[in-house]
Amino acid sequence: MVEIRLTNSKTRKKEVFTPIDPENVRMYVCGPTVYDRAHLGNARPVVVFDVLNRLLRHVAKENGWGKVTYVRNFTDVDDKINATALQRKEAGAPGTLEELIAERTEETIRWYHEDMDALGTLRPDHEPRATEYIGQMIAMIEQLILDKHAYPEPDPRRHNQDNAATVYFDARSFNDRRNFVEPVHALFDVESFEEYGNLSGRSVEDMIAGARVEVANYKKNPMDFVLWKPSTDDLPGWDSPWGRGRPGWHIECSAMSKALLGDVFDIHGGGNDLMFPHHENEIAQSCCANHTDRMANFWLHNEMLQVEGKKMSKSLGNFFTVRDLLDQGVPGEVIRFVFMGTHYRKPMDWTEEKRVNAELKLQKYIELIRQFGDLEHAKTLSPMKAIVDALASDLNTPLALTGLDAAARSTDGSQLARDLVFLGFYTWSELAEALEGQVTETFDLGDWEDTLISARAEAMETKDFSRVDTLKQALVAAGVEVRMSKAGVELIPGPDFDPAKLEGLS
């Protein structure tokens, strides 16, 4: 039996993971709003929860559980999507605004799949689109209104003449959709849910003070959030008890997760920027509509991404998409390796140095597998226990990567191949292709290692390190990675290694 321990954002503790139903382990992760290319920060949760998905599937076999059901949604109805389509229309693109929205959505989903596939992530079992679950969203909103957890904004026809009183819609006595003159908003009443704020650890008063909330005269409380909003004729919209409109963002995930995973499921994940308000609002909606005390047993949140120590932003000129890196020739497995070098609950800093080191290390692994591995034998092996245990300990990917180094040091190329596939860096076919494509002339750097060791020993006596520095500079200039530690010296030829540059140097 493998014991998985995960840090639960709801309890702020590391807890043993036990599935609600061992025959169906269920996980929901918030997916993208499909209006543009995924930037590098968007990709981090995709890789984090892909690792968890792979771990769960492996442990399910080890522990005798049943299947794993992984759901990640596409938000394909949103103001940002509408705005992007409107820009294209104003730029002269042919078609109606609704047609341009549909075209942009399909294009962006295709891009997303291409880019995330390149990072070695497995497709989830279900990738629901919000527009496919409008009926379920409407039903959930109606239930919330019936239970007095939500309300529509006042119908203008039902105000008295001097507007002295506000009369809110009662779904039990006013269900005829034709009774509305104009479409109205439907909103969740946060004061009706006592546990609101428990996930993020904030009181309603703190949330009002610290959040940008939309001030609207149809809200009972500034923190009340939109479940349904009116749509104009040229924008996507659906008929509802509150007139023609479209769903608010938060209700989408509540409806889709309920439809595909049930009222309560095992794991809900996403970036920590979603903890408030998105996940907080999901919990409120789902618990109230489904009459449950929780939405998911575990909540997992990854930290954000930086670039060279700074927040990624267009104004700083350090903003780039996954596709930008791929087009620059950075392999997807290298991006994945850099991501996994930092624990998911810590901020991740993307640097050029990390990229270079990751690329060199993966090339070294491929060369070791070529020399000492057998792919057919590797397929019969299990992942290294140390790697599985590292992932089972709150997804400790940096520790898991040390397992790859252990296999490399022991020159167990078959085990190394098995673990690279398990961790998602390659499929078996990709690994076979990499082994064929990276055929390099072997060059023994052992003499240079001995020379550098001797020079360093002499320098320790004389305190003159000029010879050591000269040798290191020459090796680096020739494309060799120089690693010096108390244990010794390791020289690793890089992709640009040129042995001719070492000729004549002694």
mmCIF file of N, CA, C and O in Angstrom, residues 28 71-76 126-133 256-257 260:
data_model
loop_
_atom_site.group_PDB
_atom_site.id
_atom_site.type_symbol
_atom_site.label_atom_id
_atom_site.label_comp_id
_atom_site.label_asym_id
_atom_site.label_seq_id
_atom_site.Cartn_x
_atom_site.Cartn_y
_atom_site.Cartn_z
ATOM 1 N N TYR A 28 -11.183 17.375 -9.768
ATOM 2 C CA TYR A 28 -11.593 18.476 -10.656
ATOM 3 C C TYR A 28 -10.572 19.600 -10.532
ATOM 4 O O TYR A 28 -10.185 19.993 -9.426
ATOM 5 N N VAL A 71 -11.179 15.644 -14.260
ATOM 6 C CA VAL A 71 -11.969 16.605 -15.033
ATOM 7 C C VAL A 71 -11.285 17.962 -14.994
ATOM 8 O O VAL A 71 -10.897 18.439 -13.917
ATOM 9 N N ARG A 72 -11.121 18.576 -16.164
ATOM 10 C CA ARG A 72 -10.631 19.963 -16.254
ATOM 11 C C ARG A 72 -11.470 20.673 -17.309
ATOM 12 O O ARG A 72 -11.578 20.222 -18.443
ATOM 13 N N ASN A 73 -12.054 21.804 -16.934
ATOM 14 C CA ASN A 73 -13.046 22.447 -17.797
ATOM 15 C C ASN A 73 -12.441 23.473 -18.741
ATOM 16 O O ASN A 73 -11.305 23.912 -18.594
ATOM 17 N N PHE A 74 -13.229 23.857 -19.723
ATOM 18 C CA PHE A 74 -12.952 25.026 -20.563
ATOM 19 C C PHE A 74 -14.053 26.051 -20.314
ATOM 20 O O PHE A 74 -15.245 25.744 -20.466
ATOM 21 N N THR A 75 -13.680 27.252 -19.913
ATOM 22 C CA THR A 75 -14.635 28.354 -19.835
ATOM 23 C C THR A 75 -14.724 28.984 -21.214
ATOM 24 O O THR A 75 -13.794 29.679 -21.645
ATOM 25 N N ASP A 76 -15.814 28.698 -21.915
ATOM 26 C CA ASP A 76 -15.954 29.183 -23.291
ATOM 27 C C ASP A 76 -17.069 30.201 -23.442
ATOM 28 O O ASP A 76 -17.515 30.477 -24.557
ATOM 29 N N HIS A 126 -12.307 14.026 -18.814
ATOM 30 C CA HIS A 126 -13.391 14.875 -19.313
ATOM 31 C C HIS A 126 -12.888 16.313 -19.391
ATOM 32 O O HIS A 126 -12.233 16.794 -18.463
ATOM 33 N N GLU A 127 -13.223 16.994 -20.482
ATOM 34 C CA GLU A 127 -12.902 18.413 -20.646
ATOM 35 C C GLU A 127 -14.186 19.151 -21.024
ATOM 36 O O GLU A 127 -14.378 19.573 -22.157
ATOM 37 N N PRO A 128 -15.077 19.306 -20.060
ATOM 38 C CA PRO A 128 -16.371 19.922 -20.352
ATOM 39 C C PRO A 128 -16.233 21.397 -20.720
ATOM 40 O O PRO A 128 -15.390 22.111 -20.176
ATOM 41 N N ARG A 129 -17.090 21.819 -21.643
ATOM 42 C CA ARG A 129 -17.183 23.242 -21.978
ATOM 43 C C ARG A 129 -18.387 23.831 -21.263
ATOM 44 O O ARG A 129 -19.453 23.214 -21.214
ATOM 45 N N ALA A 130 -18.230 25.023 -20.743
ATOM 46 C CA ALA A 130 -19.311 25.645 -19.979
ATOM 47 C C ALA A 130 -20.607 25.718 -20.782
ATOM 48 O O ALA A 130 -21.696 25.505 -20.235
ATOM 49 N N THR A 131 -20.499 26.001 -22.069
ATOM 50 C CA THR A 131 -21.708 26.157 -22.885
ATOM 51 C C THR A 131 -22.496 24.862 -23.035
ATOM 52 O O THR A 131 -23.651 24.895 -23.460
ATOM 53 N N GLU A 132 -21.880 23.720 -22.697
ATOM 54 C CA GLU A 132 -22.582 22.441 -22.779
ATOM 55 C C GLU A 132 -23.389 22.148 -21.519
ATOM 56 O O GLU A 132 -24.131 21.158 -21.482
ATOM 57 N N TYR A 133 -23.267 22.992 -20.480
ATOM 58 C CA TYR A 133 -23.909 22.708 -19.200
ATOM 59 C C TYR A 133 -24.772 23.881 -18.718
ATOM 60 O O TYR A 133 -24.970 24.054 -17.518
ATOM 61 N N MET A 256 -20.603 21.942 -13.556
ATOM 62 C CA MET A 256 -19.891 20.911 -14.308
ATOM 63 C C MET A 256 -19.317 19.835 -13.393
ATOM 64 O O MET A 256 -19.359 18.639 -13.721
ATOM 65 N N SER A 257 -18.768 20.226 -12.255
ATOM 66 C CA SER A 257 -18.215 19.230 -11.340
ATOM 67 C C SER A 257 -19.309 18.335 -10.772
ATOM 68 O O SER A 257 -19.126 17.122 -10.633
ATOM 69 N N LEU A 260 -20.392 15.749 -13.467
ATOM 70 C CA LEU A 260 -19.423 14.725 -13.851
ATOM 71 C C LEU A 260 -18.816 13.964 -12.674
ATOM 72 O O LEU A 260 -18.336 12.840 -12.848
#
